[in-house]
mmCIF file of C-alpha atoms in Angstrom:
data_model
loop_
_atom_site.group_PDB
_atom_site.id
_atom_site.type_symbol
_atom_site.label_atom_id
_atom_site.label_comp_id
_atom_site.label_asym_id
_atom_site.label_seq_id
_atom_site.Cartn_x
_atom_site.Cartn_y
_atom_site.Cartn_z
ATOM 1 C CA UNK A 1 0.959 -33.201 10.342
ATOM 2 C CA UNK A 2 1.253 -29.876 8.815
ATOM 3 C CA UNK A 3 3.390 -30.548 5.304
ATOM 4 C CA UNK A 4 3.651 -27.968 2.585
ATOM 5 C CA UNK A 5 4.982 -28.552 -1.384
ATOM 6 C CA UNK A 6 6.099 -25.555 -3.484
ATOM 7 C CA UNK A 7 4.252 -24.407 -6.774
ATOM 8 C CA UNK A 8 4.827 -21.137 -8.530
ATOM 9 C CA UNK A 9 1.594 -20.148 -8.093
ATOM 10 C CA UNK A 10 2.576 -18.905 -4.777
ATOM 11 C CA UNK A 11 4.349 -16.625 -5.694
ATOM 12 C CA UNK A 12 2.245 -13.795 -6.866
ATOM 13 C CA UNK A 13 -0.171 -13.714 -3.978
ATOM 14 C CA UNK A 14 2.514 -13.710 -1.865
ATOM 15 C CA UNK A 15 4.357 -10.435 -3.118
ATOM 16 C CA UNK A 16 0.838 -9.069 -3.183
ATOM 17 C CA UNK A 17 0.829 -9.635 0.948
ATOM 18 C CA UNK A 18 3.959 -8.257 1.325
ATOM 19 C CA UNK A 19 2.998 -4.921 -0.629
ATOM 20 C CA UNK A 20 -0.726 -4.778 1.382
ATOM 21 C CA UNK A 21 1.551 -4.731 4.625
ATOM 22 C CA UNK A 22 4.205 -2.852 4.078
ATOM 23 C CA UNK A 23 1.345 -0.011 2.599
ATOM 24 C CA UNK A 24 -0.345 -0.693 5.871
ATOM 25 C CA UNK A 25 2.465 -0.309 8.109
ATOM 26 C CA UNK A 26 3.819 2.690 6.296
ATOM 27 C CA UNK A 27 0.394 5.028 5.927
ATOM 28 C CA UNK A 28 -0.649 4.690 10.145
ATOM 29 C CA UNK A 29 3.314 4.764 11.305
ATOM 30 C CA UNK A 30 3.160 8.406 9.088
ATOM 31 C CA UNK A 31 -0.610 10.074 10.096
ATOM 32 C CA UNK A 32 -2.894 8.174 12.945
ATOM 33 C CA UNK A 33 -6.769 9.307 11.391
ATOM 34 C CA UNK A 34 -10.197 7.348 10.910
ATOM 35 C CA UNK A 35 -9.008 7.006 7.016
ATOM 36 C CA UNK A 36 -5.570 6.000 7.803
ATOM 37 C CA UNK A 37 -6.723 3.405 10.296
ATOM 38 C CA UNK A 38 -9.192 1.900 8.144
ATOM 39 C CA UNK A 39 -6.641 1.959 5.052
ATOM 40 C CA UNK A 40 -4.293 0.225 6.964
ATOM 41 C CA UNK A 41 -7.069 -2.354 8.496
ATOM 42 C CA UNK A 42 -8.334 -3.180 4.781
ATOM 43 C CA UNK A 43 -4.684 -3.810 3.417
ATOM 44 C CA UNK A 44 -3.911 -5.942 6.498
ATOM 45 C CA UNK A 45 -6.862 -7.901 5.615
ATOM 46 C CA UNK A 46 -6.140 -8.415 2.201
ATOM 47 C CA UNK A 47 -2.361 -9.334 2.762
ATOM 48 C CA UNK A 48 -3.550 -12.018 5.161
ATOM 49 C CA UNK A 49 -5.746 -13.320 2.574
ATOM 50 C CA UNK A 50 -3.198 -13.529 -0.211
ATOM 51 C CA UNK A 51 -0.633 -15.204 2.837
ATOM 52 C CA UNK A 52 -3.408 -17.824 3.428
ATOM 53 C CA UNK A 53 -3.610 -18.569 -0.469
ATOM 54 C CA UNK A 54 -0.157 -18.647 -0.846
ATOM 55 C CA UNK A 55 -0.308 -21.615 2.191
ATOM 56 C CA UNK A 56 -3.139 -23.254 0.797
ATOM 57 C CA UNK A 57 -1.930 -23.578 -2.707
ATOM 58 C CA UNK A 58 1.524 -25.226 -1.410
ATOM 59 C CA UNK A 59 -0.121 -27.651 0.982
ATOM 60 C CA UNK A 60 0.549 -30.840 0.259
ATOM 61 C CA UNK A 61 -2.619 -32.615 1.854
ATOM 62 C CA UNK A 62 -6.038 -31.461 2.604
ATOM 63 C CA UNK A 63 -6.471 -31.028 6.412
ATOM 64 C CA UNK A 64 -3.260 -28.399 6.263
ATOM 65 C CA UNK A 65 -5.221 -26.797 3.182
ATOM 66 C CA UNK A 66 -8.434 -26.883 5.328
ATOM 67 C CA UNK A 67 -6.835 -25.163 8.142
ATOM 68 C CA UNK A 68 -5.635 -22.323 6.256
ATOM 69 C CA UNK A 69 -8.735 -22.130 4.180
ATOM 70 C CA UNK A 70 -10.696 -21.275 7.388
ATOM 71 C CA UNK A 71 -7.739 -18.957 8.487
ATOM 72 C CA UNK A 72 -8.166 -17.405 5.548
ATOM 73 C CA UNK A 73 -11.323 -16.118 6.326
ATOM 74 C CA UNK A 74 -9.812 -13.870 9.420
ATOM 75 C CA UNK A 75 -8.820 -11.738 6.831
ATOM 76 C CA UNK A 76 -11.727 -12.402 4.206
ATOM 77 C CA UNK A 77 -14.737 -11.337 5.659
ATOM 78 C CA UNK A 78 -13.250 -8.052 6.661
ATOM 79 C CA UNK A 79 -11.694 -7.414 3.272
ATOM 80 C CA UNK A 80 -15.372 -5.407 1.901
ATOM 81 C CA UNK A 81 -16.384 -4.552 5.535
ATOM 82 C CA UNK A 82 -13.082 -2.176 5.543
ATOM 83 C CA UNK A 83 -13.343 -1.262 1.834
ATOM 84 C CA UNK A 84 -17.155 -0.228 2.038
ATOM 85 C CA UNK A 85 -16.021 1.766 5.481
ATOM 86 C CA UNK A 86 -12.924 3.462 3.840
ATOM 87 C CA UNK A 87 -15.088 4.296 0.692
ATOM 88 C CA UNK A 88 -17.173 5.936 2.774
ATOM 89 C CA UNK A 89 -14.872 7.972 5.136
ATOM 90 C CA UNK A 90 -13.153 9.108 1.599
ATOM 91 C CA UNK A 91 -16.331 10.036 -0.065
ATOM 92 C CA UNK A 92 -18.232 11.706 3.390
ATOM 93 C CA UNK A 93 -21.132 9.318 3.710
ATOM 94 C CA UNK A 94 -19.976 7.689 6.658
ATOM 95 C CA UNK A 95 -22.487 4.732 8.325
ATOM 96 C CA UNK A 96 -24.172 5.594 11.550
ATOM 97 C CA UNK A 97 -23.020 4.219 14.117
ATOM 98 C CA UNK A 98 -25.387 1.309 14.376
ATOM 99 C CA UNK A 99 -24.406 0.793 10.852
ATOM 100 C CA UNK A 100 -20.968 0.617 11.537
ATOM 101 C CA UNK A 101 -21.896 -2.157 14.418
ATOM 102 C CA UNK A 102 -23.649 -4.245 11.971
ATOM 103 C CA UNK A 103 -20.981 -4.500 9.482
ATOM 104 C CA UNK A 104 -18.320 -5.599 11.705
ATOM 105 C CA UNK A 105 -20.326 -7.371 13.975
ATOM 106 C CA UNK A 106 -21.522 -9.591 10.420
ATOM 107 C CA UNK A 107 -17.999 -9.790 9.865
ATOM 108 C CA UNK A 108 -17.559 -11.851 13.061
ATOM 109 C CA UNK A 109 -20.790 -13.666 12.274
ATOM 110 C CA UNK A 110 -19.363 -15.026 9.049
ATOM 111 C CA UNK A 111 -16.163 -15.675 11.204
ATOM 112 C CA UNK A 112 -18.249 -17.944 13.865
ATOM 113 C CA UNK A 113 -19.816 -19.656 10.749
ATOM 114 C CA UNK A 114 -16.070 -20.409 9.384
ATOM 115 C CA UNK A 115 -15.377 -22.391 12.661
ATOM 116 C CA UNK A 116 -18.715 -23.156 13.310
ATOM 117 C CA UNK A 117 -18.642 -26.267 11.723
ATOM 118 C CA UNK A 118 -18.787 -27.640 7.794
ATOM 119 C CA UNK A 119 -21.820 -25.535 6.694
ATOM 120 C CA UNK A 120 -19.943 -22.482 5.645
ATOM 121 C CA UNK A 121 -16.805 -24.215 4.223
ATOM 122 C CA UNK A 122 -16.967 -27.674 3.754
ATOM 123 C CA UNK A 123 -13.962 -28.808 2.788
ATOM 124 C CA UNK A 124 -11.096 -28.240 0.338
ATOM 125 C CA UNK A 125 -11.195 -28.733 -3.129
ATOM 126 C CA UNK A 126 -8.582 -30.647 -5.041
ATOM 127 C CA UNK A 127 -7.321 -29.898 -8.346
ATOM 128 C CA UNK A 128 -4.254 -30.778 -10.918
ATOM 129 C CA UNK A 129 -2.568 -27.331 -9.647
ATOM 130 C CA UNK A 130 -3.465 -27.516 -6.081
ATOM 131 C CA UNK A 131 -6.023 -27.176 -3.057
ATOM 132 C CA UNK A 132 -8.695 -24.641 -2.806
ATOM 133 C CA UNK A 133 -11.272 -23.343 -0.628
ATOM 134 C CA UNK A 134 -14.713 -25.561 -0.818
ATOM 135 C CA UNK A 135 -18.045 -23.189 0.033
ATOM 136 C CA UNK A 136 -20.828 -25.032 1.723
ATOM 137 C CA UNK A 137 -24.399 -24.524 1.607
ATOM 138 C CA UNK A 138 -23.968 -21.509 3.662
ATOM 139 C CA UNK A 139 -20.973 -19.903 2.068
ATOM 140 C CA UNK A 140 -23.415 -17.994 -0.855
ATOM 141 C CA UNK A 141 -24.821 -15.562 1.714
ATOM 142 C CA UNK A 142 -21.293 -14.231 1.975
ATOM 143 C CA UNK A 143 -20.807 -13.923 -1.492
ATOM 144 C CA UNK A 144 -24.375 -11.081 -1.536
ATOM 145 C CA UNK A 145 -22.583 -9.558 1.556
ATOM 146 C CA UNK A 146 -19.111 -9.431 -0.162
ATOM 147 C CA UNK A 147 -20.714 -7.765 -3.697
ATOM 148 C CA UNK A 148 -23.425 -5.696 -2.019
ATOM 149 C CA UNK A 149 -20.517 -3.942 0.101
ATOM 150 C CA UNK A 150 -17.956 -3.562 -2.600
ATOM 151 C CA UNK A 151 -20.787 -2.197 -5.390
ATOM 152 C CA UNK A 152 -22.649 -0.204 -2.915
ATOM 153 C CA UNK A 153 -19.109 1.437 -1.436
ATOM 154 C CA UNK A 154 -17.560 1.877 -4.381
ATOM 155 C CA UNK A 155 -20.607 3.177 -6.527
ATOM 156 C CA UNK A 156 -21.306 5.850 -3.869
ATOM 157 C CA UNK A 157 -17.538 6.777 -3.585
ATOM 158 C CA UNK A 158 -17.934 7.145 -7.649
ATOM 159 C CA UNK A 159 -21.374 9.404 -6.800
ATOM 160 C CA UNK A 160 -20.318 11.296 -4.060
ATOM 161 C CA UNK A 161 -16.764 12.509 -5.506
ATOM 162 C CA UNK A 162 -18.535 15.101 -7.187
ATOM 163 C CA UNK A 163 -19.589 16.599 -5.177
ATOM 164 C CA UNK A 164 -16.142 16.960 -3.093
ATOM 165 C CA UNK A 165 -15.270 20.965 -2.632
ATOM 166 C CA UNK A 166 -11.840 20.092 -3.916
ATOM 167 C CA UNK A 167 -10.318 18.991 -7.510
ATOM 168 C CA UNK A 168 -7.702 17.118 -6.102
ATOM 169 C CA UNK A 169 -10.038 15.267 -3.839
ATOM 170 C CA UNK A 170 -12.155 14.393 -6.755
ATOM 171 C CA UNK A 171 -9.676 13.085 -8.848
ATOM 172 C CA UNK A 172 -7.824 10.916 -5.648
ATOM 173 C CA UNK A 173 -11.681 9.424 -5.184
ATOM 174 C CA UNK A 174 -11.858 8.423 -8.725
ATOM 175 C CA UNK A 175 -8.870 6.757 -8.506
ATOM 176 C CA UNK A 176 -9.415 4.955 -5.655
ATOM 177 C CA UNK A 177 -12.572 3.778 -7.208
ATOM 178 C CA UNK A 178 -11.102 2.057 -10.186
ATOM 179 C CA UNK A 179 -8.607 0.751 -7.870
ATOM 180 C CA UNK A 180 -11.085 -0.878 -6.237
ATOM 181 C CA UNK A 181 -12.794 -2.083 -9.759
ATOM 182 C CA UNK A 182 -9.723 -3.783 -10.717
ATOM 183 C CA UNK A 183 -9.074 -5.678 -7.552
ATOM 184 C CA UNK A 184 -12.790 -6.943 -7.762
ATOM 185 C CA UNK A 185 -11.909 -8.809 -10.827
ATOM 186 C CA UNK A 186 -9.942 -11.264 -7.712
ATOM 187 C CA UNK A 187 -13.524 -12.808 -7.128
ATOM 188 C CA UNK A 188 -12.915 -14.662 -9.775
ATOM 189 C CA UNK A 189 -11.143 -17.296 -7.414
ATOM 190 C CA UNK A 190 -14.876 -17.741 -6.164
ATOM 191 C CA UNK A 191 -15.325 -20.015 -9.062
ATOM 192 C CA UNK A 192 -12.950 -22.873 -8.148
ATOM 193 C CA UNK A 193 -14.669 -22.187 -4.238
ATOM 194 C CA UNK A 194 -17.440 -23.991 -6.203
ATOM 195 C CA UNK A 195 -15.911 -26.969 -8.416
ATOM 196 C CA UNK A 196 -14.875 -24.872 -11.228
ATOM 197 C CA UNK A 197 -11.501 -25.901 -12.452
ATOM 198 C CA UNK A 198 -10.031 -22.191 -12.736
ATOM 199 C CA UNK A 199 -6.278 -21.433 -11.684
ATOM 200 C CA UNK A 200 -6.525 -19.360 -8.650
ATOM 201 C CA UNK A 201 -5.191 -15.611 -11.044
ATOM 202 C CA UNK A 202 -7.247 -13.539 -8.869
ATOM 203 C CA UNK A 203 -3.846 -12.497 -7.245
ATOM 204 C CA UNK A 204 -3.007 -10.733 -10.412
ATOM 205 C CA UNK A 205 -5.692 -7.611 -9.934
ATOM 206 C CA UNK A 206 -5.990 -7.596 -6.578
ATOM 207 C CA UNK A 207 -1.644 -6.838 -7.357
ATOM 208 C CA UNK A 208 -2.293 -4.362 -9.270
ATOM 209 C CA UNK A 209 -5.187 -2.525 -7.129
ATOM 210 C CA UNK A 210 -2.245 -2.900 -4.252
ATOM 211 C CA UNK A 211 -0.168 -1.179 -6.832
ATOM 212 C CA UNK A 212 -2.022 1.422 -7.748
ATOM 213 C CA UNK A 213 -3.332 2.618 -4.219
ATOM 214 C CA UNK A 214 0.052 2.513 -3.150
ATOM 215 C CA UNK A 215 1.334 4.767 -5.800
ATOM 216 C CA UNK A 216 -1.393 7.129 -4.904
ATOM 217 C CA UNK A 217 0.070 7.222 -1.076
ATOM 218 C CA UNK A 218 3.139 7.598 -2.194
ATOM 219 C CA UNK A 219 3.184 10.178 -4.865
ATOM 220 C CA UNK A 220 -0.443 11.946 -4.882
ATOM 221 C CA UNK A 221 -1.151 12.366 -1.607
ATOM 222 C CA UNK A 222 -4.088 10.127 -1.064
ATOM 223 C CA UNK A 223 -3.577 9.555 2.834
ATOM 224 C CA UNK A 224 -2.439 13.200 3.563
ATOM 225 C CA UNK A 225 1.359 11.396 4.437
ATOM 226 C CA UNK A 226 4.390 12.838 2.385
ATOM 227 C CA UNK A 227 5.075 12.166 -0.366
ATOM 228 C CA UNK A 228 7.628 11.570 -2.897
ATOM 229 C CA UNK A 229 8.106 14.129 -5.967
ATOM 230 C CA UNK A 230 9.299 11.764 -8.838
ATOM 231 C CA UNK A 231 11.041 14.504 -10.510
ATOM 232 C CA UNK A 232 12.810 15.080 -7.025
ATOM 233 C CA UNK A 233 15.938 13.225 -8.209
ATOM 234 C CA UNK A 234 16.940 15.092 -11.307
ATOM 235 C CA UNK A 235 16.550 18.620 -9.504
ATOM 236 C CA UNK A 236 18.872 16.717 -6.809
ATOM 237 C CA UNK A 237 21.224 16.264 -9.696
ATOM 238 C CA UNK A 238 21.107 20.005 -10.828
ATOM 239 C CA UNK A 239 21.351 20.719 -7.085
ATOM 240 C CA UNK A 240 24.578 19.443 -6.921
ATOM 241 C CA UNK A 241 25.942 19.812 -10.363
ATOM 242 C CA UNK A 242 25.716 23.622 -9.513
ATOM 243 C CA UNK A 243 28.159 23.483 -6.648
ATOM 244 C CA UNK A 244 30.851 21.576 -9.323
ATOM 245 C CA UNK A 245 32.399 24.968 -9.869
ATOM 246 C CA UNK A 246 32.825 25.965 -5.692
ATOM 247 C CA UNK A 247 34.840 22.446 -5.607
ATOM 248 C CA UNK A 248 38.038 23.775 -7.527
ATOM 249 C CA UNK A 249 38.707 26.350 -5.811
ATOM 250 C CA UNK A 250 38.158 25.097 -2.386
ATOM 251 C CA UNK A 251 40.057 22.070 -3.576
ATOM 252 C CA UNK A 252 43.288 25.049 -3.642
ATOM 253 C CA UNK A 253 42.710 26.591 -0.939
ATOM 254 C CA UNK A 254 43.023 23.143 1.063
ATOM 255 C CA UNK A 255 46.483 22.786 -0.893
ATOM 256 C CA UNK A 256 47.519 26.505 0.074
ATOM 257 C CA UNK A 257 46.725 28.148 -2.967
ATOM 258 C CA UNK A 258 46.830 32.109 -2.933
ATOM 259 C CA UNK A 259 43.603 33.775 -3.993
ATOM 260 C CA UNK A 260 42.016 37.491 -3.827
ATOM 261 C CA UNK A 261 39.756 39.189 -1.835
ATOM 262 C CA UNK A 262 36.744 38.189 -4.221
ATOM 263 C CA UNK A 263 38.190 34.203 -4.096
ATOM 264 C CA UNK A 264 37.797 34.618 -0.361
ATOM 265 C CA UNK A 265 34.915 35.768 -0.547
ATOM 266 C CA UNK A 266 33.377 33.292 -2.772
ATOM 267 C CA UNK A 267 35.369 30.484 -0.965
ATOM 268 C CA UNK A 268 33.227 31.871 2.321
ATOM 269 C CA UNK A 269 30.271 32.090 0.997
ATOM 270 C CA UNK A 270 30.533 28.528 0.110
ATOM 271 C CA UNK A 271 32.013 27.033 3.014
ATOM 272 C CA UNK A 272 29.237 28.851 5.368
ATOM 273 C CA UNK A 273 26.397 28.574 2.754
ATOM 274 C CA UNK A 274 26.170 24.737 3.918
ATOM 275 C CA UNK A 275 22.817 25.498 5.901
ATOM 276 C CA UNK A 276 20.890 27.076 3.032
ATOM 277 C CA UNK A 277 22.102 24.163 0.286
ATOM 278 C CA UNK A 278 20.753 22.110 3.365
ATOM 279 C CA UNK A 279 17.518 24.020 3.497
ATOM 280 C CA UNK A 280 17.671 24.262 -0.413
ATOM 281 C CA UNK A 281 17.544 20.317 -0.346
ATOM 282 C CA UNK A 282 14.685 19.673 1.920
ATOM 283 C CA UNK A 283 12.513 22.212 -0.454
ATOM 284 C CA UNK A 284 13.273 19.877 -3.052
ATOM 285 C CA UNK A 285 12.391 16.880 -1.117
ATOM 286 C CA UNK A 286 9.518 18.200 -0.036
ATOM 287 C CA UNK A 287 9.853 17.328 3.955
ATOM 288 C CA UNK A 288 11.782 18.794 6.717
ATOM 289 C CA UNK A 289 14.950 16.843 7.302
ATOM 290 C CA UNK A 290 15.597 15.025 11.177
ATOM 291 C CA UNK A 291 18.971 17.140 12.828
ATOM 292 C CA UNK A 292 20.491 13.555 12.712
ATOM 293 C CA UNK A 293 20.020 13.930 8.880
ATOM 294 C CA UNK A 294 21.194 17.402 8.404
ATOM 295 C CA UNK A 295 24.641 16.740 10.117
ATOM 296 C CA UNK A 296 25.177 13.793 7.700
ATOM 297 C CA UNK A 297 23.802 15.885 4.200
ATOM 298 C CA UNK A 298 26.346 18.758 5.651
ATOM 299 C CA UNK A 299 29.495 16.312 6.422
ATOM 300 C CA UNK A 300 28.544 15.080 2.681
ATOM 301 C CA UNK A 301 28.875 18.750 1.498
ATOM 302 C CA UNK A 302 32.033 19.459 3.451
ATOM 303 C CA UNK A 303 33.505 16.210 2.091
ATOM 304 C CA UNK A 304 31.979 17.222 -1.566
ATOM 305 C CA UNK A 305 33.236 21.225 -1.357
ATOM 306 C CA UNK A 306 36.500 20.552 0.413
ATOM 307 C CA UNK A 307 37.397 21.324 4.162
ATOM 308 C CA UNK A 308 39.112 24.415 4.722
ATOM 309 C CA UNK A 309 36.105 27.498 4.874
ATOM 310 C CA UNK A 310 33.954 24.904 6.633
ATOM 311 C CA UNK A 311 34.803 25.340 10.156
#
């Protein structure tokens, strides 16, 4: 029987899952590459491993914690396999493709040895805060493969963003890197793998890793999606604090208000000038907006300007 008891310590490791796949889901919906694919595998991988932690840590016996332990492991094994692969897609040394075939296909190796019996994991451990993971006499060959593909990808992303022909580039790889640094530090869950009473706080860096690559997607560019200009907002503001003036005066000339010539004029210029403070908008966004979109941001200005020079 499958039973489950709350702790806190859930928590964390859980928002980190939801981060990893709503990254994931956001980069390939925008651009469909080789980089974007592998982003998005990598951050699915981790976000089922922080779900799985998040289950083992509020089982409340040990065969539910042993079954997500080895579910766990669907996303674990691929977790540097995808890193190393992205590193190297980002930093142009990409594996051959017999290189490529022996990664994954040592992936699904480690997989076979997670249901392959009690020699990889052998159980769960139990301590005052919860279940954990219990490595078998097999499980330290996956711990080489897991820091020889994170040090080797990461130190040659490090290596090779020098020599990238752009700044930009250079700086985005860097980033990444030390991205990747910080969310390392999460191995140090290994320890209670192997009867060391340490609270599972590797869901703390691998957080802020999640954090950090995602505000590189969203704000620098790294994926090549669009982005969004944090400064956007206040030139929205000035945007439309500098039709406040136009407002008045179509206000009277909804009410029946005489003007002059030069009033009308103005008052035209506003009412038809709808499409450029439209266009004027999606320069400051920085994207070109859906015709769905426009209607609504020009009802908006009708309703803001007033109704009469509209139509």
């Amino acid at each position: 029987m499958i039973d489950y008891d709350f702790t806190p310590l859930a928590l964390l490791p859980l928002a980190s899952a939801v981060l990893s796949f709503w990254v994931a889901a956001f980069v390939v919906s925008k651009k469909r590459t080789r980089a974007t694919a592998l982003f998005g595998f990598f951050q699915v991988a981790l976000g089922l491993w922080q779900t799985t932690n998040a289950l083992i840590l509020c089982s409340a016996d040990a065969s539910t914690a042993f079954f997500w332990s080895r579910a766990a492991y669907v996303g674990v094994v691929f977790i540097p396999i995808g890193i190393y692969h992205y590193c190297a897609v980002l930093g142009r040394f990409p594996p051959a493709w017999w290189g490529v075939g022996l990664l994954y296909g040592s992936g699904v190796g480690f997989l076979a040895l997670t249901y392959g019996g009690r020699a990889f994991l052998s159980g769960v451990n139990r301590y005052p805060w919860g279940h954990w993971f219990q490595a078998g006499p097999l499980h330290p060959l996956f711990v080489v493969f897991l820091f020889g593909l994170l040090i080797a990808g990461t130190g040659q992303l490090l290596a090779r963003s020098r020599f990238l022909e752009d700044e930009n580039a250079k700086r985005l790889a860097r980033r990444v890197f030390w991205a990747f640094v910080i969310g390392g530090l999460g191995s140090i869950d290994l320890f209670a793998d192997y009867g060391f009473n340490i609270r599972p706080w590797g869901a703390l860096p691998v957080s802020i890793a999640v954090l950090l690559l995602t505000h590189l997607v969203l704000f620098e560019g790294l994926m090549g999606v669009p982005t969004i200009d944090p400064g956007a907002h206040h030139r929205l503001l000035d945007f439309f604090s500098s039709l406040a003036p136009f407002q008045e005066q179509t206000a009277d000339i909804a009410n029946g208000t005489q003007l002059t010539e030069g009033q009308k004029v103005l008052d035209v210029a506003c009412g038809t000038g709808a499409t450029g403070a439209i266009d004027k908008l999606q320069q400051i966004l920085g994207v070109a907006l859906p015709p769905a979109t426009r209607k609504v941001v020009g009802d908006q200005l009708r309703a803001f300007l007033g109704d009469a020079k509209f139509e």
